[in-house]
JSON list of C-alpha atoms in Angstrom, two decimals:
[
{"chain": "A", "resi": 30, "resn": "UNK", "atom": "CA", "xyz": [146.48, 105.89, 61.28]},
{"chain": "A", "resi": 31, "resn": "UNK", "atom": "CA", "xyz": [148.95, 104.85, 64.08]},
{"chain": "A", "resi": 32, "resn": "UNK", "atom": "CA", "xyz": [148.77, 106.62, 67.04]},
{"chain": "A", "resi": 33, "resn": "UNK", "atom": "CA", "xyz": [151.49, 105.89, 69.86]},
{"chain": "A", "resi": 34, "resn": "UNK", "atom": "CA", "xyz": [151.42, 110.02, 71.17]},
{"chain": "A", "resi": 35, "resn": "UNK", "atom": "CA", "xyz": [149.02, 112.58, 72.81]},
{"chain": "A", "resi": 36, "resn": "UNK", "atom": "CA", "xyz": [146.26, 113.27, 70.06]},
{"chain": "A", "resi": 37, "resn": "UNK", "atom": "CA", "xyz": [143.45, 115.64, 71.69]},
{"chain": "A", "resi": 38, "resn": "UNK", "atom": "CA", "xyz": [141.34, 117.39, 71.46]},
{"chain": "A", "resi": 39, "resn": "UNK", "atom": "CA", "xyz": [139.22, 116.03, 69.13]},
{"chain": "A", "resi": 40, "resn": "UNK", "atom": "CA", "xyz": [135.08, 117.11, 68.51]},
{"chain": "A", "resi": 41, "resn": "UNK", "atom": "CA", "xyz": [133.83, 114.23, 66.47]},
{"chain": "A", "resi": 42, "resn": "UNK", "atom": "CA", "xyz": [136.36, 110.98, 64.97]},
{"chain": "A", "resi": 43, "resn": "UNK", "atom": "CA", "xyz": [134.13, 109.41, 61.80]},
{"chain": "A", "resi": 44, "resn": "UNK", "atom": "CA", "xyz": [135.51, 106.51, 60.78]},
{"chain": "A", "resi": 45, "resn": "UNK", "atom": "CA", "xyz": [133.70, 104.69, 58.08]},
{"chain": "A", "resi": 46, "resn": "UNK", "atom": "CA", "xyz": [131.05, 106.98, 57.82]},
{"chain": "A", "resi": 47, "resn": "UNK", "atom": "CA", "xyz": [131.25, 107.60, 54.33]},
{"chain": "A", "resi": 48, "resn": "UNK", "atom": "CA", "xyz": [134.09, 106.04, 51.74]},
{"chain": "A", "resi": 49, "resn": "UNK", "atom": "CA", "xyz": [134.98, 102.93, 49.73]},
{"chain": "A", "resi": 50, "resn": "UNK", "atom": "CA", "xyz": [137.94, 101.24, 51.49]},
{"chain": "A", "resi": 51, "resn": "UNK", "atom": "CA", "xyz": [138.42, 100.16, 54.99]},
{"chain": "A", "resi": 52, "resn": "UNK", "atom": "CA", "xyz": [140.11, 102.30, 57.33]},
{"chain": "A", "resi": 53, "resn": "UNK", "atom": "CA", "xyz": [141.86, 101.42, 61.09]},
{"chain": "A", "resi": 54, "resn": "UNK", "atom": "CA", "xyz": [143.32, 103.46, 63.30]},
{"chain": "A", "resi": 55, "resn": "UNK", "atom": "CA", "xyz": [145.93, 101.69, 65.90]},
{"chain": "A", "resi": 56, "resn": "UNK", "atom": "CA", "xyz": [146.67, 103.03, 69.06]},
{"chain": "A", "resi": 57, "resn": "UNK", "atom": "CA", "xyz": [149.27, 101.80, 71.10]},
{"chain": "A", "resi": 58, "resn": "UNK", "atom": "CA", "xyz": [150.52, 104.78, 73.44]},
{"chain": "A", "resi": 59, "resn": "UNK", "atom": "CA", "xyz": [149.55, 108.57, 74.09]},
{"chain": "A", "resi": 60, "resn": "UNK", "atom": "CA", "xyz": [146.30, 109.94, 75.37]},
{"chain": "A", "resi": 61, "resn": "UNK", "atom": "CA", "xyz": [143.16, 110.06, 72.77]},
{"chain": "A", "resi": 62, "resn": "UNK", "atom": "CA", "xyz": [140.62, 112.46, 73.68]},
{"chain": "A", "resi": 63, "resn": "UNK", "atom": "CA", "xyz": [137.60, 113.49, 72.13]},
{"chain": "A", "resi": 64, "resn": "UNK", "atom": "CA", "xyz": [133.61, 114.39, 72.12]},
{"chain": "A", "resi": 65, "resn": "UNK", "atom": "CA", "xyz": [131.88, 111.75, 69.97]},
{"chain": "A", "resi": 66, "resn": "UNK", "atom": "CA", "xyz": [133.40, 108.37, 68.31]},
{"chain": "A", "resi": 67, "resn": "UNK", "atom": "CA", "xyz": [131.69, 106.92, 65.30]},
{"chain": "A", "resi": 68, "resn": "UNK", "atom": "CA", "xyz": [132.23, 104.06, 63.78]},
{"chain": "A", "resi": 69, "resn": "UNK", "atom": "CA", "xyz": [130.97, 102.81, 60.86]},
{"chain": "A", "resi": 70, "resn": "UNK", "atom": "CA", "xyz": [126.79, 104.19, 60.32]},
{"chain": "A", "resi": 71, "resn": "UNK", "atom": "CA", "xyz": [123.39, 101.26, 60.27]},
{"chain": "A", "resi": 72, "resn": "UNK", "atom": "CA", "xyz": [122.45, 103.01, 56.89]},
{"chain": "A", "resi": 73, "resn": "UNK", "atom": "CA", "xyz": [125.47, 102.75, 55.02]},
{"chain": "A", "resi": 74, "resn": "UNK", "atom": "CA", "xyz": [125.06, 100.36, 51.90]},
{"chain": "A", "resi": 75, "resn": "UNK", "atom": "CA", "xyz": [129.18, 99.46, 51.60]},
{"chain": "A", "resi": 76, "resn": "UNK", "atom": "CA", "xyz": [130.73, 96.39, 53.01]},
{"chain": "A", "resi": 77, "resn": "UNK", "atom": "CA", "xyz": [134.21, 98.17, 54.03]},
{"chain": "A", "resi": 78, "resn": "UNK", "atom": "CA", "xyz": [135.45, 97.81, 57.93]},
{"chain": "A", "resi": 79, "resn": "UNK", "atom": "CA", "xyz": [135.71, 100.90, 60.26]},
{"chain": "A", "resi": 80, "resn": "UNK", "atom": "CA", "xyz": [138.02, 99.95, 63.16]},
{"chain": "A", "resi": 81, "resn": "UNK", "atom": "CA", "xyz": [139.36, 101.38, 66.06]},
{"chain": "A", "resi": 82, "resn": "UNK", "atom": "CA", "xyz": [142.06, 98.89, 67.30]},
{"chain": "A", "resi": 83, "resn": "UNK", "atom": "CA", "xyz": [143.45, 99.79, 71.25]},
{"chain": "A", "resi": 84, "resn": "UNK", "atom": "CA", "xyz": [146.31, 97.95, 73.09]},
{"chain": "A", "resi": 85, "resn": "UNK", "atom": "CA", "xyz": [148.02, 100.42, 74.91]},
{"chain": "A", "resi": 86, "resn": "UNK", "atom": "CA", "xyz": [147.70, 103.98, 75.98]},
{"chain": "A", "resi": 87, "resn": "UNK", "atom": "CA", "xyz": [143.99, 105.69, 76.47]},
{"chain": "A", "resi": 88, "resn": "UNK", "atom": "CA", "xyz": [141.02, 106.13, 74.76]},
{"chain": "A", "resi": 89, "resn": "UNK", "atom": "CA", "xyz": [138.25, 109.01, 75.70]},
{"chain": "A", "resi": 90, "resn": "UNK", "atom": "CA", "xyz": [135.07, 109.81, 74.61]},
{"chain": "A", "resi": 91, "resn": "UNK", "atom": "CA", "xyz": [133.39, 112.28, 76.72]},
{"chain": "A", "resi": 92, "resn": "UNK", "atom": "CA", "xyz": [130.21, 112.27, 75.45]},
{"chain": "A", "resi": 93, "resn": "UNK", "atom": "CA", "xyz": [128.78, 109.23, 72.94]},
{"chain": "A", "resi": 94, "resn": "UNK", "atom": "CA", "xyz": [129.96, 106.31, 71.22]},
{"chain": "A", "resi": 95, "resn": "UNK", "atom": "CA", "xyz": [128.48, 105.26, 68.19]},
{"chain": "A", "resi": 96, "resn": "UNK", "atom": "CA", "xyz": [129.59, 101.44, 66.99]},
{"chain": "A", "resi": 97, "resn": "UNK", "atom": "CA", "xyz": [127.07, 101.10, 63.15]},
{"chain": "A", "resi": 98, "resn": "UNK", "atom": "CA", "xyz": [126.92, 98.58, 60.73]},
{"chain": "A", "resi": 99, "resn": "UNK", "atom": "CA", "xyz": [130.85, 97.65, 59.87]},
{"chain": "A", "resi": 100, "resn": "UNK", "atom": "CA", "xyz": [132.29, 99.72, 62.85]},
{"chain": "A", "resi": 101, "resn": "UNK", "atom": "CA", "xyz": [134.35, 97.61, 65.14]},
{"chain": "A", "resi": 102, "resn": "UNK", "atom": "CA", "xyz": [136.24, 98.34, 68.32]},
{"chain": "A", "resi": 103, "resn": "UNK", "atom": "CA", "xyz": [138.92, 96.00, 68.86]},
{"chain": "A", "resi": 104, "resn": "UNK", "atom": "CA", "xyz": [140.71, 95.88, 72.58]},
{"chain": "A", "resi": 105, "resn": "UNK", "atom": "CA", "xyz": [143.98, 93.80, 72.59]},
{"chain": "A", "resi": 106, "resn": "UNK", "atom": "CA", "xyz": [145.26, 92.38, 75.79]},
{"chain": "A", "resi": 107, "resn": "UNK", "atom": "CA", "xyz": [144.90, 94.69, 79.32]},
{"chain": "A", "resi": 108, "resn": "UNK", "atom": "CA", "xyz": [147.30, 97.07, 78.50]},
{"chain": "A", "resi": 109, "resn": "UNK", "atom": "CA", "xyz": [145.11, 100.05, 77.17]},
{"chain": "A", "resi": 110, "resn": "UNK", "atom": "CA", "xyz": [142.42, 102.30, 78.81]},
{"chain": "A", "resi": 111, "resn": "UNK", "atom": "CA", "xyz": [139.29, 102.87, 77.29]},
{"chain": "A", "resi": 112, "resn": "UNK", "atom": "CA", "xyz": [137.27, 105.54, 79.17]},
{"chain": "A", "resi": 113, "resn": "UNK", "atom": "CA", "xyz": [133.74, 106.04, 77.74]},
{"chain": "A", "resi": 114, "resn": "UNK", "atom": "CA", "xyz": [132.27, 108.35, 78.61]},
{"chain": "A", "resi": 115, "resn": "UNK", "atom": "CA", "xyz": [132.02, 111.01, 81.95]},
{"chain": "A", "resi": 116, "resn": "UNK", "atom": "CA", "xyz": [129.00, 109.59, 83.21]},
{"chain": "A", "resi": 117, "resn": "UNK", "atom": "CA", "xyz": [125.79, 111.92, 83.00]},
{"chain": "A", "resi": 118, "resn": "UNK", "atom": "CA", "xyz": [123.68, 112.09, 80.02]},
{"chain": "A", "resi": 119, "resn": "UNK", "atom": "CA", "xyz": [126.46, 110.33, 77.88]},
{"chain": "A", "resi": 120, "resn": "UNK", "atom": "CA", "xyz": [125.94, 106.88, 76.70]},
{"chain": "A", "resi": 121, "resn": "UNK", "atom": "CA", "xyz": [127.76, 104.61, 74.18]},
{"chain": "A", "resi": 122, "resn": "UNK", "atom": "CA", "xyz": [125.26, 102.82, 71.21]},
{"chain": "A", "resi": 123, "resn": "UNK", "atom": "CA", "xyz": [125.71, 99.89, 69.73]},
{"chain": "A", "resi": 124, "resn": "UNK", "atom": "CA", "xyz": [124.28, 99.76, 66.27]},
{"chain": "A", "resi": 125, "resn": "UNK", "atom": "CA", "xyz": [125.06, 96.61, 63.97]},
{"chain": "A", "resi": 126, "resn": "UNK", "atom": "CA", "xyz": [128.18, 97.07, 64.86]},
{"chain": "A", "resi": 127, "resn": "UNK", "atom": "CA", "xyz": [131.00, 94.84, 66.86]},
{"chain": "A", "resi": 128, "resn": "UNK", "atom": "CA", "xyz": [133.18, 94.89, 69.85]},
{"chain": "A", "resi": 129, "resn": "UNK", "atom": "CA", "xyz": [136.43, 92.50, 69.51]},
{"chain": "A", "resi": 130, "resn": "UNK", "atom": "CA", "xyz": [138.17, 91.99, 72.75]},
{"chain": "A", "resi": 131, "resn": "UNK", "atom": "CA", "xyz": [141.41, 89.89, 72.47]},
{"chain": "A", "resi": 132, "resn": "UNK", "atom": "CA", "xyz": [142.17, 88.52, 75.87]},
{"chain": "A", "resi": 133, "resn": "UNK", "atom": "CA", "xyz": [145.85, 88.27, 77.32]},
{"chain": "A", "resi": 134, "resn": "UNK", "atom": "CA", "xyz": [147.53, 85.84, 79.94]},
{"chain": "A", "resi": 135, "resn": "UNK", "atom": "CA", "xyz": [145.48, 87.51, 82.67]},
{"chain": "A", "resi": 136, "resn": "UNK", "atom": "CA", "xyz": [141.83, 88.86, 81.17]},
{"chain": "A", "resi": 137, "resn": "UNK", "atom": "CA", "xyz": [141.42, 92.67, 78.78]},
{"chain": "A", "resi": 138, "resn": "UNK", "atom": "CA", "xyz": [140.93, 96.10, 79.25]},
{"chain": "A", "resi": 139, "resn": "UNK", "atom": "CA", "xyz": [136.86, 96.90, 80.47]},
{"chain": "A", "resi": 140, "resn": "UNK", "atom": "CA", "xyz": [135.12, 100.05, 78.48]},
{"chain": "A", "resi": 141, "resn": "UNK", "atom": "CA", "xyz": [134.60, 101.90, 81.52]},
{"chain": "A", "resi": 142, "resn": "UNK", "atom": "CA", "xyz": [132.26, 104.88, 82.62]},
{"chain": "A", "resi": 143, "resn": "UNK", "atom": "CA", "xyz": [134.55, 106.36, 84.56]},
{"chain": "A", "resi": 144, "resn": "UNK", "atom": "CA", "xyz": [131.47, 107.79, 87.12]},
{"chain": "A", "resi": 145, "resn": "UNK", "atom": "CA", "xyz": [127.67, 107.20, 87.93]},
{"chain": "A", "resi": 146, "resn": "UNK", "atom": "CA", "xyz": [125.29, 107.78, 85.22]},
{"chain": "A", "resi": 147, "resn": "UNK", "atom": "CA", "xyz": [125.15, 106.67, 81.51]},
{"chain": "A", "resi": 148, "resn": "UNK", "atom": "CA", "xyz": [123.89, 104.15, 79.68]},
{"chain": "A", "resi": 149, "resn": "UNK", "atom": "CA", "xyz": [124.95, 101.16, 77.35]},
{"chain": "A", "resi": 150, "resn": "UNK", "atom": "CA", "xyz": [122.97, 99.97, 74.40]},
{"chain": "A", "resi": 151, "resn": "UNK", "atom": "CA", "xyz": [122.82, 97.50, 72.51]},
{"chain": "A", "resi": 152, "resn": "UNK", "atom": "CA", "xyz": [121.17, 97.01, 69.47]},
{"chain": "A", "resi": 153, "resn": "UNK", "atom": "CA", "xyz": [119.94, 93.58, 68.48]},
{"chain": "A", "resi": 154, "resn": "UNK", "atom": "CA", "xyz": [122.00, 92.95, 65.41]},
{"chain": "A", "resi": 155, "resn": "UNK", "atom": "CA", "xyz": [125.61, 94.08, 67.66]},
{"chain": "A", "resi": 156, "resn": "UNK", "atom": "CA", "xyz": [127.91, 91.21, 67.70]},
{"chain": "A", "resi": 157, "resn": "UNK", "atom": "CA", "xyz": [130.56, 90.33, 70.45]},
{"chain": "A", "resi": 158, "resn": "UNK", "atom": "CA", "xyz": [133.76, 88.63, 69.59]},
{"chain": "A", "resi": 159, "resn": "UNK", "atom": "CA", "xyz": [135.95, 87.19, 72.22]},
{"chain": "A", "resi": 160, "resn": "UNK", "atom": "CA", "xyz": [139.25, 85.07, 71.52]},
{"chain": "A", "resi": 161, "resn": "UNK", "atom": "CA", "xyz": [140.76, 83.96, 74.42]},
{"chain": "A", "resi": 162, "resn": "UNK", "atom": "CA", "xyz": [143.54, 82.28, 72.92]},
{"chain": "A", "resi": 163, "resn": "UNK", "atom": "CA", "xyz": [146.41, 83.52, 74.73]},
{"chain": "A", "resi": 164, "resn": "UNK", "atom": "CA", "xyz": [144.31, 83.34, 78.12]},
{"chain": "A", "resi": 165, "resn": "UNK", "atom": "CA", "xyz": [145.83, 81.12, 81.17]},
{"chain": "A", "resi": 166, "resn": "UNK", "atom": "CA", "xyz": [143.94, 82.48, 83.89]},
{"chain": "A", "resi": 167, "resn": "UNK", "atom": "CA", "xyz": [141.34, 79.14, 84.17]},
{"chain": "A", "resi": 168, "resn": "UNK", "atom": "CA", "xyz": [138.11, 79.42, 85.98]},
{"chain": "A", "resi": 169, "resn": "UNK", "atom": "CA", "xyz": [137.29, 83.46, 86.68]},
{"chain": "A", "resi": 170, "resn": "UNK", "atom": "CA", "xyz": [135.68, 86.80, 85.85]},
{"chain": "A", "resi": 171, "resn": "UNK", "atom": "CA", "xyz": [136.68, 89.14, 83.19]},
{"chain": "A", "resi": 172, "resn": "UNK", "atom": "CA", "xyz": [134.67, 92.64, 83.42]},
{"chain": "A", "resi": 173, "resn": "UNK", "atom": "CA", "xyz": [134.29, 93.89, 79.58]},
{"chain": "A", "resi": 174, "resn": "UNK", "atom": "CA", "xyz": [132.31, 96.74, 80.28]},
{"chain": "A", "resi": 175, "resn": "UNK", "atom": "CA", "xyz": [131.71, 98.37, 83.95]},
{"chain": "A", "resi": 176, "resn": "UNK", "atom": "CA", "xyz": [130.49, 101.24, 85.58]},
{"chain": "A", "resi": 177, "resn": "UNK", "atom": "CA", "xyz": [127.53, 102.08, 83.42]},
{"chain": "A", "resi": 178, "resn": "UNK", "atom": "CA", "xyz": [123.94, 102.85, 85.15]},
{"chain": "A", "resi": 179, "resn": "UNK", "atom": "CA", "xyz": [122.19, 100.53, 82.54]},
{"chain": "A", "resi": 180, "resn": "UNK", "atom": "CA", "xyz": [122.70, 98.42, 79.92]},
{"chain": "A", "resi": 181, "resn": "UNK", "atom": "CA", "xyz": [120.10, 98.30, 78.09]},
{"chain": "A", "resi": 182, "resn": "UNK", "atom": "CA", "xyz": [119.59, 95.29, 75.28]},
{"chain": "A", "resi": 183, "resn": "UNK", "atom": "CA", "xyz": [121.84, 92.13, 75.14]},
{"chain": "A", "resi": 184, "resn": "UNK", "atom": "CA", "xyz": [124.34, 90.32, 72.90]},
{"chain": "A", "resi": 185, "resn": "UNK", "atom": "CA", "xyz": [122.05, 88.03, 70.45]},
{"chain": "A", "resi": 186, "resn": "UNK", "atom": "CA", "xyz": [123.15, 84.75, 71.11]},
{"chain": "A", "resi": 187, "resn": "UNK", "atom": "CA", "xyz": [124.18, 83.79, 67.67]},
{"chain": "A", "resi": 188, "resn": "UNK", "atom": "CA", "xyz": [126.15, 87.04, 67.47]},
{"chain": "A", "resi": 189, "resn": "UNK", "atom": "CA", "xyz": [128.51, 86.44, 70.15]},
{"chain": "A", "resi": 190, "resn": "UNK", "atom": "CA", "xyz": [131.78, 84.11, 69.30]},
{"chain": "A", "resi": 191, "resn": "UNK", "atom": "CA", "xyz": [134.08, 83.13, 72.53]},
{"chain": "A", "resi": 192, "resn": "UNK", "atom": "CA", "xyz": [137.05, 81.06, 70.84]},
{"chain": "A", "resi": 193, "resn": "UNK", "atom": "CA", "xyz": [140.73, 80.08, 72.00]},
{"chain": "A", "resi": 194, "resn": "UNK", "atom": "CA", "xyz": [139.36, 78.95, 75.56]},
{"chain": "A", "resi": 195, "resn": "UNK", "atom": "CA", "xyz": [141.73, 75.88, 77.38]},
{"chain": "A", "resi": 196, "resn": "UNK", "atom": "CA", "xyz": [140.01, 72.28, 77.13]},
{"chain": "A", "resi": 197, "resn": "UNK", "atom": "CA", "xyz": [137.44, 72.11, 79.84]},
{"chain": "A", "resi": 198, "resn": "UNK", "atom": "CA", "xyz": [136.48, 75.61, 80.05]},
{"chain": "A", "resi": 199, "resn": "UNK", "atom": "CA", "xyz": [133.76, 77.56, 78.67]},
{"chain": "A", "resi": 200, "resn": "UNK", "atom": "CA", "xyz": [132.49, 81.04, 78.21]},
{"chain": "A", "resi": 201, "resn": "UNK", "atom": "CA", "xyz": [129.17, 83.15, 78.98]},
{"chain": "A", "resi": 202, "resn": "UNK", "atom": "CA", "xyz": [128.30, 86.56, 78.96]},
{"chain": "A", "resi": 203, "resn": "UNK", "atom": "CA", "xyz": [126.61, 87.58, 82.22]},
{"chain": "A", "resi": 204, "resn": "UNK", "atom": "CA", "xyz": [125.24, 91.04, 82.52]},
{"chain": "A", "resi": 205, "resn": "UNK", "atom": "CA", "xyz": [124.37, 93.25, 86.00]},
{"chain": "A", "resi": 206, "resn": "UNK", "atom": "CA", "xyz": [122.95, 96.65, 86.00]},
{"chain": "A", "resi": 207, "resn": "UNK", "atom": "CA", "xyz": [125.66, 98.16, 84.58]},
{"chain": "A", "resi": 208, "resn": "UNK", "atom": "CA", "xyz": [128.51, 96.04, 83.80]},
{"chain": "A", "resi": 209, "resn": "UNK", "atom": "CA", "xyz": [128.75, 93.14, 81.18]},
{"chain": "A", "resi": 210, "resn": "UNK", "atom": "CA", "xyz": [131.07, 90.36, 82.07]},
{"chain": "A", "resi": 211, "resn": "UNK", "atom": "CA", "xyz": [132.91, 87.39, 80.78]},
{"chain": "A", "resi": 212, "resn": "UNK", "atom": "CA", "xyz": [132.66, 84.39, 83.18]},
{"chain": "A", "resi": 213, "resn": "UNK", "atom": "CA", "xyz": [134.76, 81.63, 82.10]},
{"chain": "A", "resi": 214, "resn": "UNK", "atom": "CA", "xyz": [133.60, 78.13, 84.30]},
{"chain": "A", "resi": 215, "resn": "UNK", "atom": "CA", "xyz": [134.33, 74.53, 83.54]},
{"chain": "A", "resi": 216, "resn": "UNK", "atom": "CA", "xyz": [132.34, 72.97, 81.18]},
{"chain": "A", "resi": 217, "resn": "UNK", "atom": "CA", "xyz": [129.54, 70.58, 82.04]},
{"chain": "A", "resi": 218, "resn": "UNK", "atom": "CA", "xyz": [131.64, 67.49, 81.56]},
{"chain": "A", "resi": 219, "resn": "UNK", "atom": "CA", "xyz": [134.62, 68.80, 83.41]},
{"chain": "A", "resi": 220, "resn": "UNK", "atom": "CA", "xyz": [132.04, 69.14, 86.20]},
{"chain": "A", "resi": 221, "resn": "UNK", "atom": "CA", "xyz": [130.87, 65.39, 85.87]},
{"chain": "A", "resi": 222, "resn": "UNK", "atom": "CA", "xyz": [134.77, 64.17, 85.60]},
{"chain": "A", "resi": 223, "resn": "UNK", "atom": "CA", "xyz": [135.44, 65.60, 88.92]},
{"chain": "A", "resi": 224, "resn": "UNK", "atom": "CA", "xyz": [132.62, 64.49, 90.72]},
{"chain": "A", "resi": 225, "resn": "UNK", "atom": "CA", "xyz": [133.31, 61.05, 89.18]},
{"chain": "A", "resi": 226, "resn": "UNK", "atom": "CA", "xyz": [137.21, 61.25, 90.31]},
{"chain": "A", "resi": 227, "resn": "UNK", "atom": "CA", "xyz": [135.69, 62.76, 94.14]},
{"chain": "A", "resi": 228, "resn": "UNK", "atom": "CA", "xyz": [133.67, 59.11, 94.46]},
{"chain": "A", "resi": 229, "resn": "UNK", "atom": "CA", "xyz": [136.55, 57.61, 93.57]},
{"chain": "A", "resi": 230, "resn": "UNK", "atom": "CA", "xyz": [138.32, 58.82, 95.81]},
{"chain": "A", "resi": 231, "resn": "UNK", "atom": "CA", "xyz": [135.86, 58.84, 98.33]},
{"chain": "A", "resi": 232, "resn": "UNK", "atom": "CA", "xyz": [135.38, 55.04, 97.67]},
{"chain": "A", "resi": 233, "resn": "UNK", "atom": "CA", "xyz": [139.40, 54.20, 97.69]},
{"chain": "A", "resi": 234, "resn": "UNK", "atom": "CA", "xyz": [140.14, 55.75, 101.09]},
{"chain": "A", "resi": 235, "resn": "UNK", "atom": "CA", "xyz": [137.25, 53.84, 102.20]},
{"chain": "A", "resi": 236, "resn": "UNK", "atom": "CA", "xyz": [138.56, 50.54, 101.17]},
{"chain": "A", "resi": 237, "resn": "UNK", "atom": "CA", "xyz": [141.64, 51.04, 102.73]},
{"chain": "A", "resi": 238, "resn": "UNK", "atom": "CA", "xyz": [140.30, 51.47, 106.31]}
]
């Protein structure tokens, strides 16, 4: 399903809940509204993909998100808006499920909670995929999710992948009380270079008074 026009108002968007094939629906324009957003469910035996795939336009949920085994929400590049949910009781829940963010020249669109309350879970087998490939902002902070009054639970280590970064940079996830962020820093070496090339430096100018 692509959508690229208004499409509201939805009550509850399954995807993946129940089926034998993979299903994606693309949204690159309109306004998406709805209640609840499931994707993909923790008890579901099958191996097929659930996907929700943003890159323009905006996504709503007003009152829970539900990522399960298979589900994945993919954000590509900054230009979408992903609004879950209305703060309040509502609360997105990560299950074994995955969120994908594709990074553009300058950073990605942030799930955000639009007001105060709500709360961000994740469960200990979500995963976290980050390629940064197309990235050329260097040393900074990329929010991926903000506005949240907890997150509860982290990204396992060994289920978080940050590829495409520029030699001498590195990734890590840094979370706050409710906001999870990308920090991107130079890596430990680049660190030990420049100090090495300061002395140097230091040591030249010294020489030639």
């Amino acid at each position: 399903l692509d959508l690229s026009a208004d499409f509201k108002t939805v009550g509850t968007l399954n995807l993946g809940i129940s089926g034998v094939t993979s299903t994606t629906v693309t949204q690159t324009d309109g306004l998406m509204v709805g209640r609840t957003l499931n994707f993909g469910q923790d008890g579901e035996a099958s191996t097929f993909d659930a996907t929700y795939s943003i890159s323009g336009g905006t996504a709503r949920a007003t009152t829970a998100v539900n990522i399960g085994k298979n589900g994945i929400f993919d954000i590509v590049g900054d230009g979408g808006t992903i609004q879950f949910n209305n703060g309040g009781a509502s609360a997105v829940t990560m299950g074994a499920g995955t969120i994908s963010y594709t990074l553009g020249a300058t950073g990605v669109s942030a799930i955000d909670n639009l007001a105060a309350g709500g709360t961000f879970t994740i469960g200990a087998s979500s995963g976290l995929q980050i390629d940064a490939s197309a990235y050329t902002g260097g040393v900074g902070t990329i929010e991926l999710v903000k506005r949240y009054s907890t997150i509860a639970g982290t990204f396992d280590a060994g289920n978080i992948s940050i590829t495409g970064l520029a030699d001498g940079l590195s990734g890590d996830i840094t979370y706050d009380t409710g906001s999870i962020s990308l920090s991107i820093v130079p890596e430990p070496g680049t660190y030990a270079l420049l100090a090495g090339l300061t002395g140097l430096v230091f040591v030249m100018v010294r020489r030639r008074r």
